[in-house]
Coordinates of N, CA and C and ligand atoms in Angstrom, one line a residue:
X1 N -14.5 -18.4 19.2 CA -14.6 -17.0 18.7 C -13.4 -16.2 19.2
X2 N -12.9 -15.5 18.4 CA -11.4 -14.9 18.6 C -12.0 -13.5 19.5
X3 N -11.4 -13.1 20.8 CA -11.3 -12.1 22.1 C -10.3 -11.2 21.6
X4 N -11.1 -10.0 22.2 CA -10.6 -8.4 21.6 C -10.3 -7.6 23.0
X5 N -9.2 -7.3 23.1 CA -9.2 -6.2 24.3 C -9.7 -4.7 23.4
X6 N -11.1 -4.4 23.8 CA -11.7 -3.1 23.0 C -10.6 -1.9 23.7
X7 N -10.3 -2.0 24.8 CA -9.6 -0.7 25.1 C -8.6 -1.1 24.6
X8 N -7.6 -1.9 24.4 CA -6.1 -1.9 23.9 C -6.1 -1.5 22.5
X9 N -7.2 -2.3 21.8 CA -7.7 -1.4 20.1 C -7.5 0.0 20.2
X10 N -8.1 0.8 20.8 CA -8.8 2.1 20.8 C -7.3 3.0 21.4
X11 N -6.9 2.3 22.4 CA -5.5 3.5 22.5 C -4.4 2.9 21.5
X12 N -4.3 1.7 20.7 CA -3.4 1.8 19.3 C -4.0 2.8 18.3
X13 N -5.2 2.4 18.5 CA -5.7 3.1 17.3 C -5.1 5.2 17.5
X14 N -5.5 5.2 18.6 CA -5.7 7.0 19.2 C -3.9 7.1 19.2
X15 N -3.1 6.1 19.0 CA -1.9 6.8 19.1 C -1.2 6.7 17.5
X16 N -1.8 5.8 17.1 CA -1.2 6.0 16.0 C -2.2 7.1 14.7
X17 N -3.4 7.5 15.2 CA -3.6 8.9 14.8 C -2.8 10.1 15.5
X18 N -2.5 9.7 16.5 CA -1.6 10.9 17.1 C -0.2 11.3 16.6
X19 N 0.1 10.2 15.5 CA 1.9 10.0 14.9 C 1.1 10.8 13.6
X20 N 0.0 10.6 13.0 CA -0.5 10.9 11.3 C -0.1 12.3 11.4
X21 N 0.8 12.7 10.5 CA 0.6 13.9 9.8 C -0.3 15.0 9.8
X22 N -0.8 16.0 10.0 CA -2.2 17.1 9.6 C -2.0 17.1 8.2
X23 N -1.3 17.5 7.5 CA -1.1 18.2 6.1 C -1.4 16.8 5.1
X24 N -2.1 16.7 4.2 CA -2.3 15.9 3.7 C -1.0 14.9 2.6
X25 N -0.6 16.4 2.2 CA 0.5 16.6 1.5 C 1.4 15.5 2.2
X26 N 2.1 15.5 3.5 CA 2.6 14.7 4.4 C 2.0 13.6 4.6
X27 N 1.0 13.4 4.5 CA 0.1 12.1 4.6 C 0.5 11.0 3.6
X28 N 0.6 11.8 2.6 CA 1.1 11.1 1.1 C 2.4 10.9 1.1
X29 N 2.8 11.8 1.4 CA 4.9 11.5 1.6 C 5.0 10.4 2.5
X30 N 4.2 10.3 3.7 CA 4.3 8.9 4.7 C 4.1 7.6 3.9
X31 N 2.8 7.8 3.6 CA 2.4 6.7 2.8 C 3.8 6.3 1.6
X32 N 4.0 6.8 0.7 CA 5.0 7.1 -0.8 C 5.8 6.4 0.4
X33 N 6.7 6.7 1.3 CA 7.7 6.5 2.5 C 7.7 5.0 2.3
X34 N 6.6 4.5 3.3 CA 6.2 3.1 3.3 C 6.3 2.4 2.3
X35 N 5.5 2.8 1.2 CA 5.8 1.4 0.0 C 7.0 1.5 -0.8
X36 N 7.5 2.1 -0.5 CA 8.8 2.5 -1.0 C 9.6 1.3 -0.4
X37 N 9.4 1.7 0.7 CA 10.9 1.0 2.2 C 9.8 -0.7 2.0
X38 N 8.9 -1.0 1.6 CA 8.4 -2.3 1.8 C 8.5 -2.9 0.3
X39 N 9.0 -1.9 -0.6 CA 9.4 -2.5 -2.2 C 8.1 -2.6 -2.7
X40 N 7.0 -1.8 -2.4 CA 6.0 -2.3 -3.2 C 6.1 -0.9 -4.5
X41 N 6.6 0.3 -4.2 CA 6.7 1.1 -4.9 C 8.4 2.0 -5.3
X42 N 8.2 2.0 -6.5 CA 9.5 2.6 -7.0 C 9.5 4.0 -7.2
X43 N 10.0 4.8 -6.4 CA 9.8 6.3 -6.1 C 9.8 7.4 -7.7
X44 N 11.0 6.8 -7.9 CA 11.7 7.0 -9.4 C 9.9 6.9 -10.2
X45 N 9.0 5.9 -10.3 CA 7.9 5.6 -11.2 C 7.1 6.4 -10.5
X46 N 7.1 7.2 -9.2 CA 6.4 8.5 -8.7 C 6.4 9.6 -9.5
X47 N 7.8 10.1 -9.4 CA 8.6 10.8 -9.8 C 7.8 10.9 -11.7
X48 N 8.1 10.0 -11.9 CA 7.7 10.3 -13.7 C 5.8 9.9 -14.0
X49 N 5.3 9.5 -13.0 CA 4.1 10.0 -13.5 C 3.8 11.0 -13.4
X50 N 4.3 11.9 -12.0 CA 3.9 12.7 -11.8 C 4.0 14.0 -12.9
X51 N 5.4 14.0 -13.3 CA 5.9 14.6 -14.4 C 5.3 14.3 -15.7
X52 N 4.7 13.3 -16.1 CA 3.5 13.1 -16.8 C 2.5 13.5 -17.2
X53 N 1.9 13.5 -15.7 CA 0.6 14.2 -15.8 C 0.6 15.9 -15.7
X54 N 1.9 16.2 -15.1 CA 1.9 17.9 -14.9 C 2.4 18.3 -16.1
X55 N 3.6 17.4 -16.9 CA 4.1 18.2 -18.1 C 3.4 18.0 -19.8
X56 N 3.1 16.6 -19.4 CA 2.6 15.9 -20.7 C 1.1 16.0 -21.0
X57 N 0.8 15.4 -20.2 CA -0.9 15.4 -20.2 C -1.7 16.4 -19.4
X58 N -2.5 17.1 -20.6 CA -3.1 18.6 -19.2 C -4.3 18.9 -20.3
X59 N -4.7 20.0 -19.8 CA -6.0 20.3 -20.5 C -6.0 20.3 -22.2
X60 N -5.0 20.7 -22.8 CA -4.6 20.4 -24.0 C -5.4 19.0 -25.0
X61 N -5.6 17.9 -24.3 CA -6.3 16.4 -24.6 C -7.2 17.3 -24.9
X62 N -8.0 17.1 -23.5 CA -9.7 17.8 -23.7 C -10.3 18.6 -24.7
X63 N -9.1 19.8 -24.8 CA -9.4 20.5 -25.6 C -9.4 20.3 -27.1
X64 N -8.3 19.1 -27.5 CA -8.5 18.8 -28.5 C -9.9 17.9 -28.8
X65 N -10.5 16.8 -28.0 CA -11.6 16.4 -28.1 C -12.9 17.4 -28.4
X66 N -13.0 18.6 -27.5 CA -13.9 19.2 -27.7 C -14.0 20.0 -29.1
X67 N -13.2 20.3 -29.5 CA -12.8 20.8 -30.9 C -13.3 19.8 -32.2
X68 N -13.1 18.6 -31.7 CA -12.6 17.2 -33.0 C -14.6 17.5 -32.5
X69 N -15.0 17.5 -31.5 CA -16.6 17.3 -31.5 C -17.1 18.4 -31.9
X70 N -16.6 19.7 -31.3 CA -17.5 20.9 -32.8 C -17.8 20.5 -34.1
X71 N -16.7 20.1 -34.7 CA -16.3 20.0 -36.0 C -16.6 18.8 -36.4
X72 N -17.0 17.9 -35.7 CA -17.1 16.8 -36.6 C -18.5 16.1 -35.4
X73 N -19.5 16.2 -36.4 CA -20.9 15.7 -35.6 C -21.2 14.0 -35.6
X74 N -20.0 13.6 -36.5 CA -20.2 11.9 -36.2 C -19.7 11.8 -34.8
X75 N -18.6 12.3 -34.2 CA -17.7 12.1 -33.3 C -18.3 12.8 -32.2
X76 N -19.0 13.8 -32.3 CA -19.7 14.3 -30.7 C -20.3 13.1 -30.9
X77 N -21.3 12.9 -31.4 CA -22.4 11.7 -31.4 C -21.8 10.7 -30.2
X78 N -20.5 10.4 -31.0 CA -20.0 8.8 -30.8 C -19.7 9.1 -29.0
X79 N -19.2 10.7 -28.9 CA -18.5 11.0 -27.6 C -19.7 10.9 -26.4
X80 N -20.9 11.9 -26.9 CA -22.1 11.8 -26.0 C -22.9 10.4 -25.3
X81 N -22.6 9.1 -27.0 CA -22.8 8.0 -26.5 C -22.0 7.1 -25.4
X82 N -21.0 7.4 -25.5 CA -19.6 6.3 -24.9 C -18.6 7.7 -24.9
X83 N -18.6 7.9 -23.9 CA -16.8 8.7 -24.2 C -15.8 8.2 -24.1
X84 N -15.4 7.0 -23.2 CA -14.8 6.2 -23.2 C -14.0 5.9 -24.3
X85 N -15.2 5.2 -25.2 CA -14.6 5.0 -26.7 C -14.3 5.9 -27.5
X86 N -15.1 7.0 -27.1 CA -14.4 8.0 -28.4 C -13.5 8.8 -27.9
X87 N -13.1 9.2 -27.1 CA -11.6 9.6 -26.4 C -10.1 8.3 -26.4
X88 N -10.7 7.5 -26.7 CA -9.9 6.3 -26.9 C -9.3 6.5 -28.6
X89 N -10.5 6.8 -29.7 CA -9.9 7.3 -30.6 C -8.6 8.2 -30.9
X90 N -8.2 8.8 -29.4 CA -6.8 9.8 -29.7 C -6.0 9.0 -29.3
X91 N -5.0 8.9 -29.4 CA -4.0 8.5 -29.1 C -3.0 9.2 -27.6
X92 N -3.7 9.5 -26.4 CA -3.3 10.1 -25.4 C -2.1 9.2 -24.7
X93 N -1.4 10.0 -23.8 CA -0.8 9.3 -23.1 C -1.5 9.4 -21.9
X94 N -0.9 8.3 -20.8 CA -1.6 8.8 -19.6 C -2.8 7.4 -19.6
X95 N -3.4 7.1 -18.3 CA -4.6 6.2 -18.7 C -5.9 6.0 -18.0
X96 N -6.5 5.7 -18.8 CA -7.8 6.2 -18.6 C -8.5 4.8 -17.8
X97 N -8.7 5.2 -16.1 CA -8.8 4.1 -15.8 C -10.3 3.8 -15.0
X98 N -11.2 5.2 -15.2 CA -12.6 5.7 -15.3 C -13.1 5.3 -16.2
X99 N -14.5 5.1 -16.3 CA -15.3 5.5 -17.9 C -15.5 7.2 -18.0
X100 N -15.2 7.4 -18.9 CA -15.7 9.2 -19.0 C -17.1 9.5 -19.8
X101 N -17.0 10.2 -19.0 CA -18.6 10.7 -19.5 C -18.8 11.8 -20.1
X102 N -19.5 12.5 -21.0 CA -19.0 14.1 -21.8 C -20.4 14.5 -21.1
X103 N -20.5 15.5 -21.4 CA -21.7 16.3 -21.0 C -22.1 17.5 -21.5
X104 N -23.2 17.6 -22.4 CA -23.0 18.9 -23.5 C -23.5 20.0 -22.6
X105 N -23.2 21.4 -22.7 CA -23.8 22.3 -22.9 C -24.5 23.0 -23.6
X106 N -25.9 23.4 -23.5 CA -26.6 23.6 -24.4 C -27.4 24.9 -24.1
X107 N -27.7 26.0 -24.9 CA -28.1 27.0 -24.5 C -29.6 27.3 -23.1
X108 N -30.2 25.7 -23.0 CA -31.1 26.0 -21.6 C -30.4 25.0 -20.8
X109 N -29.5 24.5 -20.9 CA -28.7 24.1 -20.0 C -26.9 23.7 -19.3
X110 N -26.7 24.4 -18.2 CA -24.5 24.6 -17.9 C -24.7 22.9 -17.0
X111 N -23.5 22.7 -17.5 CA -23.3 21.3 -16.0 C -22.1 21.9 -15.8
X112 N -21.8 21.7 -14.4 CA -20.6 21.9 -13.5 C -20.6 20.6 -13.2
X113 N -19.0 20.5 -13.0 CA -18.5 19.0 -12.2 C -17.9 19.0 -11.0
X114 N -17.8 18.0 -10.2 CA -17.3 18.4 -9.0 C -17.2 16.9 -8.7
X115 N -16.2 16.9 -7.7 CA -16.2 15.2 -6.6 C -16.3 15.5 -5.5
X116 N -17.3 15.6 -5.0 CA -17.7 15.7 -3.3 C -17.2 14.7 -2.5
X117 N -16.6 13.7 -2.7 CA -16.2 12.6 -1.7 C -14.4 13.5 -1.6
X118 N -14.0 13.4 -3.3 CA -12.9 13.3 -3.2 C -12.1 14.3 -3.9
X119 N -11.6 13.9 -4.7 CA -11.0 14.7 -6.1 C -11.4 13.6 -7.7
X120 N -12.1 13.2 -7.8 CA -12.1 12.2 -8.8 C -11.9 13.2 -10.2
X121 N -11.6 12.7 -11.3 CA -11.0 14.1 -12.1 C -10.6 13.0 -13.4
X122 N -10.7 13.6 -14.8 CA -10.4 12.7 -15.9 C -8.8 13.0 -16.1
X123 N -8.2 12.8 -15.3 CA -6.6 12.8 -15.3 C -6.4 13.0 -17.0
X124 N -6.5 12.1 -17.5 CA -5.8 11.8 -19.4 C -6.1 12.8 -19.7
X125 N -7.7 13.4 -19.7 CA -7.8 14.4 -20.5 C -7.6 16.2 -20.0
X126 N -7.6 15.8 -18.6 CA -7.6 17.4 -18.1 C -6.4 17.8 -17.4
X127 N -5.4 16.6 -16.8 CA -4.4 16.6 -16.6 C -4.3 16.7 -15.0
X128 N -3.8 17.7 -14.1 CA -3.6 17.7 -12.6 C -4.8 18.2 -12.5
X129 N -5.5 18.5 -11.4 CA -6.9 19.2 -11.1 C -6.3 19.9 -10.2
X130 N -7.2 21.1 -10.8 CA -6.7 22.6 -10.1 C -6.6 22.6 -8.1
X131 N -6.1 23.0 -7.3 CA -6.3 22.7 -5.9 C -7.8 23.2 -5.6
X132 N -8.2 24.4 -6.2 CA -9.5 24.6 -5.5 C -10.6 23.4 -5.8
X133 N -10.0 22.4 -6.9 CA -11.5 21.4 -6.9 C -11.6 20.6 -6.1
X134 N -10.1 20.3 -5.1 CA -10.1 19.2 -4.3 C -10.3 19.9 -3.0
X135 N -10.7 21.0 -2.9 CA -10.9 21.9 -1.3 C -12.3 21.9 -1.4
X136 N -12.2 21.5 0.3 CA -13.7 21.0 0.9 C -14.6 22.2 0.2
X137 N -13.9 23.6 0.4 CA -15.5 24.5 0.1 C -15.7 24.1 -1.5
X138 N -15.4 24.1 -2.3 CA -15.9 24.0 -3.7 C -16.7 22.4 -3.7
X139 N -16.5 22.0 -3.3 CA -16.7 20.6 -3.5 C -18.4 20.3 -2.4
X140 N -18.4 21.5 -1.1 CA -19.4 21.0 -0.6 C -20.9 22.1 -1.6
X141 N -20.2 23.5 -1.8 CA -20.8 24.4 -2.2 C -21.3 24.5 -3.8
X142 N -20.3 23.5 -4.5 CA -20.5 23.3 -5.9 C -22.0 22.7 -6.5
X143 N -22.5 21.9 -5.1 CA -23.8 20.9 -5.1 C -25.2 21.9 -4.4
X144 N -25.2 22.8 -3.7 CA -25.6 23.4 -2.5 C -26.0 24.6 -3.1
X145 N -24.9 25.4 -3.9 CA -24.8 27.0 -4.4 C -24.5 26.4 -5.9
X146 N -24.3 26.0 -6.8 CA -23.9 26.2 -7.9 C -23.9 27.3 -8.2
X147 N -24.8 28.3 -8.5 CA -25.2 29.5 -8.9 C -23.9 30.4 -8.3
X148 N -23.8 30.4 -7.5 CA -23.0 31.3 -6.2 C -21.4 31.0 -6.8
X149 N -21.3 29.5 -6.7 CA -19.9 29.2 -7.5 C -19.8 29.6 -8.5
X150 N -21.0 29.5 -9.6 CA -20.5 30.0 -10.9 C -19.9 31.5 -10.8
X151 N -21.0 32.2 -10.3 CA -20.6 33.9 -10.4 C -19.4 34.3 -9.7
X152 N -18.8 33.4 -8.4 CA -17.6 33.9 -8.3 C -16.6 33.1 -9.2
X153 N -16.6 32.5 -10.6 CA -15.9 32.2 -11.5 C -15.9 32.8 -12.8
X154 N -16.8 33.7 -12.6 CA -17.3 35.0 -13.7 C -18.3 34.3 -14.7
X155 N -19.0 33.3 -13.9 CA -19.9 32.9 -15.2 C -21.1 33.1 -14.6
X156 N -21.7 33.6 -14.6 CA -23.4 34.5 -14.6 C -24.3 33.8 -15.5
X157 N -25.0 32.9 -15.2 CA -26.0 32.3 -16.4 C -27.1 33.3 -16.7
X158 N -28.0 33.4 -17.2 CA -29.5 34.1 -17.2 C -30.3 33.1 -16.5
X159 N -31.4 33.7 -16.1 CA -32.2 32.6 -14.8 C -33.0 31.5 -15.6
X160 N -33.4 31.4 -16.7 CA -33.6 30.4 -17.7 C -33.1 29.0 -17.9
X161 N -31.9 29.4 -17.5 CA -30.6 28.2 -17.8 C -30.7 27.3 -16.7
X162 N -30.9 26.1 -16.8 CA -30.7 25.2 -15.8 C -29.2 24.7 -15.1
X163 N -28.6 24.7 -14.0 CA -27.8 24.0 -13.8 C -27.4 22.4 -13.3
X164 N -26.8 21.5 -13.8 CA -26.6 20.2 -13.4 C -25.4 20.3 -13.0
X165 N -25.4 19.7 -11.8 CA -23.8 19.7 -10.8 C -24.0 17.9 -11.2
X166 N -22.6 17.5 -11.8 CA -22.2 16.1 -11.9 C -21.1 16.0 -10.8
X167 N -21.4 14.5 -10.2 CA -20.9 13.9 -9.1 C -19.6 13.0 -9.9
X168 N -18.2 13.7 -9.7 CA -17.6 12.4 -10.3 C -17.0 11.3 -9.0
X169 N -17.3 9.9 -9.6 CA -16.8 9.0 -8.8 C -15.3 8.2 -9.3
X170 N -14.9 7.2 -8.4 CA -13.8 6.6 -9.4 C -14.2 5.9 -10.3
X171 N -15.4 5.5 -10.8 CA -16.1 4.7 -11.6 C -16.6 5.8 -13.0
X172 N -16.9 6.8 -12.5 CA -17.6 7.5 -13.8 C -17.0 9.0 -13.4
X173 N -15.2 9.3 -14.9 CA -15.7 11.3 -15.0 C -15.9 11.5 -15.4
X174 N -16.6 13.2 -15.1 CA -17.8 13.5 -16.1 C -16.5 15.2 -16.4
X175 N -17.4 15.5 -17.9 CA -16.4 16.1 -18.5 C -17.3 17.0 -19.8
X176 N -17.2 18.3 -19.4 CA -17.8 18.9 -20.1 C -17.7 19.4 -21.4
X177 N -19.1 19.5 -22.2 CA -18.8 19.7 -23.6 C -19.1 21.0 -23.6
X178 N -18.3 21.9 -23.8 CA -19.0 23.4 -24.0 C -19.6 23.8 -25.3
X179 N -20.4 25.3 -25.1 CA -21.0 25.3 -25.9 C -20.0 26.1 -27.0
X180 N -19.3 25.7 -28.4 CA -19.3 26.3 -29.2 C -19.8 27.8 -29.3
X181 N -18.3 29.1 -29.3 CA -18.9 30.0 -29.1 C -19.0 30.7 -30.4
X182 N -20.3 31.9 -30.3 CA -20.2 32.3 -31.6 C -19.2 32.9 -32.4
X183 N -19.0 33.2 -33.7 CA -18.2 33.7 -34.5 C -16.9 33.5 -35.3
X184 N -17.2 31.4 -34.7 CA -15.8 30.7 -34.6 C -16.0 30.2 -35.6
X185 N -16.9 30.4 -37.0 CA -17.0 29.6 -38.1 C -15.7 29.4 -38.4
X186 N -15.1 30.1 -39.0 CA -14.1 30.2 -39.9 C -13.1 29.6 -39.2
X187 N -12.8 29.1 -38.0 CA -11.6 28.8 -37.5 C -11.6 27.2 -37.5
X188 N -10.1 26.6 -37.8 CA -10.1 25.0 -37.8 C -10.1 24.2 -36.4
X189 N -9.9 23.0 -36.7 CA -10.2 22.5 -35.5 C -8.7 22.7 -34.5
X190 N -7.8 22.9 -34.7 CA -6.5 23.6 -34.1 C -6.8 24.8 -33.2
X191 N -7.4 25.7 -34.1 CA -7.5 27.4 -33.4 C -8.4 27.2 -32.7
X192 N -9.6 26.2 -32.8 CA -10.7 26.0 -31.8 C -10.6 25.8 -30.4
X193 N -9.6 24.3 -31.0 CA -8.7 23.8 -29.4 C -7.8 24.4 -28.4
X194 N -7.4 25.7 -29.2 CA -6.6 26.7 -28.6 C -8.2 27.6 -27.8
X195 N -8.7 27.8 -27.8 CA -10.0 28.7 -26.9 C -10.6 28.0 -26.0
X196 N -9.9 26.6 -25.8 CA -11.0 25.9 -24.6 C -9.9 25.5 -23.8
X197 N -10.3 26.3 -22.4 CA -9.7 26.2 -20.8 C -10.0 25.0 -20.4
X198 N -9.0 24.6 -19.7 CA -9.2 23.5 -18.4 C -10.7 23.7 -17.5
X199 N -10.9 24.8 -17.1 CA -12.2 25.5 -16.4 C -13.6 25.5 -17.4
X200 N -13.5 25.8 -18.5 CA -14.6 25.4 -19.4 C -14.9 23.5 -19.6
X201 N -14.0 22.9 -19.2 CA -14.4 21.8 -19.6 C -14.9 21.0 -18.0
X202 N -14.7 22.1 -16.9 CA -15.1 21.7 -15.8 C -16.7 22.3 -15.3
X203 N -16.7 22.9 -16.3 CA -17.7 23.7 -16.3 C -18.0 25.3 -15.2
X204 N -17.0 25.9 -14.9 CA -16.4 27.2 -14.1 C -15.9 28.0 -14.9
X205 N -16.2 27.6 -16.4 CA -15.5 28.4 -17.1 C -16.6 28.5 -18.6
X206 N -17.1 30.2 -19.4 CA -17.6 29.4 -20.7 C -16.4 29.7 -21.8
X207 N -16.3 29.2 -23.4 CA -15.4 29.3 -23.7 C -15.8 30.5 -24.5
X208 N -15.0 31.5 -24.6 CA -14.9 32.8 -25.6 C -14.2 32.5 -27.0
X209 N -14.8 33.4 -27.9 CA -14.4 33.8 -29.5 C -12.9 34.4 -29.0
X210 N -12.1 34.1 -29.8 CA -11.1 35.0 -30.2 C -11.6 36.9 -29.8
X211 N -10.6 37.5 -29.3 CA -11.1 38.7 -29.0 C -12.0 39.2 -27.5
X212 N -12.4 37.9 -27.5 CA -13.7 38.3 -26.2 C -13.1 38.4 -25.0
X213 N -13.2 38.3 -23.8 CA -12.4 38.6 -22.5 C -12.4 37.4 -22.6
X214 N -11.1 36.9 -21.8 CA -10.6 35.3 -21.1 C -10.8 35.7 -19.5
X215 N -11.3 34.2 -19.9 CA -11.6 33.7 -18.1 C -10.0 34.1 -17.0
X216 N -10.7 34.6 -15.8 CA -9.3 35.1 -15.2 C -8.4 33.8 -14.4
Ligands
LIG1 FE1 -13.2 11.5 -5.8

């Protein structure tokens, strides 16, 4: 049986938390550092996902999905069943390396999403996630208060309306379907996708008619 000096573990261990970073931000630059200088990562292929995800791919996907599902009731169907596959129908850049999950909104019931462990987030379709979803207070309070979150995001349900707080994992994001707002007959599926926020499809946000006040 292989012998452990328990105290020589425990002061490596306590000093090399004493070298870690506080700032997370730095935690990641350490880390990026390392696989860099050990060749397992090409800084340059940092560099352009990152620019990927912040220039190329952002709430704009989503928005087009949720639109393509107003307007076309084979395709919510297909989305509510598997989103996976039916967001696979667009042609996105970026990769989808979750199952996604859609989640409707319906007039007795809002879902809010959140990752309590982490940040887990449908990158392809939503793009960077905003800082406040990855800070501890939204993430502990989003499960706890939903109600309380909503209202300080200016969305006020009526007491009727149920709330579902979805948990996303790295296995399953969840990704809201809003509710179609009124008065938007006449508009195509373009002008639609132009009225749905990054925040509405997280559910902190509902989406407004043309004209109505926008979320702040
Ligand atoms: Fe996470």
């Amino acid at each position: 049986m292989a012998s452990f000096d328990g105290k020589r573990l425990s002061g490596i261990q306590r000093q090399l938390h004493s070298h870690l970073p506080s700032d997370p931000a730095l935690r990641v630059k350490s880390l990026e550092s390392l696989l860099v200088d050990k060749g397992y990562l090409d800084s340059g292929a940092v560099d352009a996902w990152v620019e990927i995800y912040s220039e190329q791919v952002g709430p704009k996907n989503g928005a087009a999905v949720v639109a393509r599902a107003w307007c076309d009731p084979a395709f919510k169907a297909r989305l509510l069943a598997d989103g996976t596959a039916a967001v696979a129908e667009f042609d996105f850049v970026g990769r989808h390396n979750a199952k996604i999950v859609a989640v409707e909104n319906k007039p007795e019931v809002h879902n809010l999403v959140v990752c309590t462990l982490c940040s887990c987030y449908p990158l392809a379709l939503l793009g960077v996630p905003p800082t406040w979803y990855k800070a501890n207070e939204y993430r502990a309070r989003a499960v706890r208060e939903p109600r309380a979150v909503l209202a300080e995001f200016c969305v006020v349900l009526p007491p009727g309306v149920k709330v579902r707080v979805w948990d996303s994992t790295s296995e399953a994001r969840y990704f809201v379907l809003p509710q179609r707002p009124d008065g938007t007959e006449d508009l195509d599926e373009a002008a639609l996708a132009a009225l749905v926020t990054r925040n509405a499809m997280i559910g902190t946000a509902l989406v407004q008619a043309p004209g109505e006040e926008k979320e702040a």
